[in-house]
């Protein structure tokens, strides 16, 4: 079976690609390289050259290109939609860029996917909950007004998809609300590969560990949490990848049209604790200091993770320590190989 991954050269898409390849699926990747590089394709080939993904370089906001793509690949069994811009900060500076890319991109994709009734998985985020009143966060918690245009694009995206499924009995979709994906493929040949200074915590930690950055800033330690720093639910990217495959399999046999699942381990870990765990598993000390809180950060977010386990049979395999070690191996690989993300 052939699966289309929009944004498949990005962090999460590339890991899902390896999983699909290893299970015998053919993969078509659509990407415009706005936040990735063709080097990622070479890395994917280094992991599995026998069943290589097909790369289609195009922008999903371009209606004509998308229509042509779906005519060319008329034998698809499903679509996983990763392609989006994801910087919270940048989305505040450039809201139109984010609404255009993430909302127009989704709408254009939906037009072709819905017309063919192809099952669709959407990359959503725990950001839709804002600071939830209830912890752990269940899927039925209401959306809070988002702090950023990025967050709004995930809330709107889910609504647009849900509304579209309600108009076509044959069209099925699922929103996966990721908590905090971290880590890298077991091979260490792919991982999170920020083009600029990392905004996410783990790539920042690994870049400090390798000596690329001087110090980690911990954004605030006066929150109402056990040690004052923010609490998140970190999940290994390959466990997250598995959730996509289970999601597709579920959609192929499901009766309802629209589903929502949290994807997290259900374990709240503070920033300070995560840094400590990294230091413990790698025996490297991370130079860090406490700074002001980052605007828009919610103090605590972790998932009630049982729905996806019960309904889809998803069983996470990796611990947070294993995820941290894999991220560290990837950083070391990047350092020793001299690879650069802009080397297209
Ligand atoms: P990423 O930036 O690494 O990957 C996204 C990919 O999409 C990139 O390769 C980029 O070039 C491509 N892309 C963006 N706009 C495009 C367009 N218009 N046409 C074609 N390609 C386009 O991001 P990621 O971390 O892999 O995230 C994947 C998805 O998961 C995103 O939708 C993101 O919002 C969501 N998500 C990510 C996280 C996280 O922490 N990484 C958390 C929650 C949700
Ligand atoms: N964080 C931090 N320093 C950094 C990056 C992140 O202290 O350089 C904190 C951030 O405030 C949040 C947690 O680490 O509490 C996870 O942040 P990330 O950006 O990775 O994911 P988010 O939860 O914001 O989606």
CSV table of C-alpha atoms and ligand atoms in Angstrom, one decimal, residues 180 199-202 204 216-219 230 232 234 271 294 297, ligand 2:
chain,number,residue,atom,x,y,z
A,180,UNK,CA,6.3,16.7,23.3
A,199,UNK,CA,13.2,26.6,20.1
A,200,UNK,CA,12.6,23.1,21.5
A,201,UNK,CA,14.2,22.0,24.8
A,202,UNK,CA,15.9,18.7,23.8
A,204,UNK,CA,18.9,22.9,22.8
A,216,UNK,CA,20.7,26.4,28.2
A,217,UNK,CA,18.3,28.9,29.4
A,218,UNK,CA,15.6,27.4,31.6
A,219,UNK,CA,12.5,29.5,31.1
A,230,UNK,CA,7.3,23.8,33.6
A,232,UNK,CA,5.6,18.5,30.0
A,234,UNK,CA,7.9,13.9,26.6
A,271,UNK,CA,12.3,21.0,32.6
A,294,UNK,CA,8.9,32.4,28.0
A,297,UNK,CA,4.3,28.8,28.0
B,2,LIG,N1,12.4,25.3,27.5
B,2,LIG,C1,13.4,25.9,28.2
B,2,LIG,N2,14.5,26.3,27.5
B,2,LIG,C2,14.6,26.2,26.1
B,2,LIG,C3,13.5,25.6,25.4
B,2,LIG,C4,12.4,25.2,26.1
B,2,LIG,O1,13.3,26.0,29.4
B,2,LIG,O2,15.6,26.6,25.5
B,2,LIG,C5,11.2,24.8,28.2
B,2,LIG,C6,9.9,25.5,27.8
B,2,LIG,O3,9.7,26.7,28.6
B,2,LIG,C7,8.9,24.4,28.0
B,2,LIG,C8,9.6,23.1,27.9
B,2,LIG,O4,11.0,23.5,27.9
B,2,LIG,O5,8.4,24.5,29.4
B,2,LIG,C9,9.3,22.4,26.5
B,2,LIG,O6,9.5,23.4,25.5
B,2,LIG,P1,9.4,23.0,24.0
B,2,LIG,O7,9.6,24.3,23.2
B,2,LIG,O8,10.4,21.9,23.7
B,2,LIG,O9,8.0,22.5,23.8
B,2,LIG,P2,6.5,23.2,24.1
B,2,LIG,O10,6.0,22.4,25.3
B,2,LIG,O11,6.7,24.6,24.3
B,2,LIG,O12,5.8,22.8,22.9
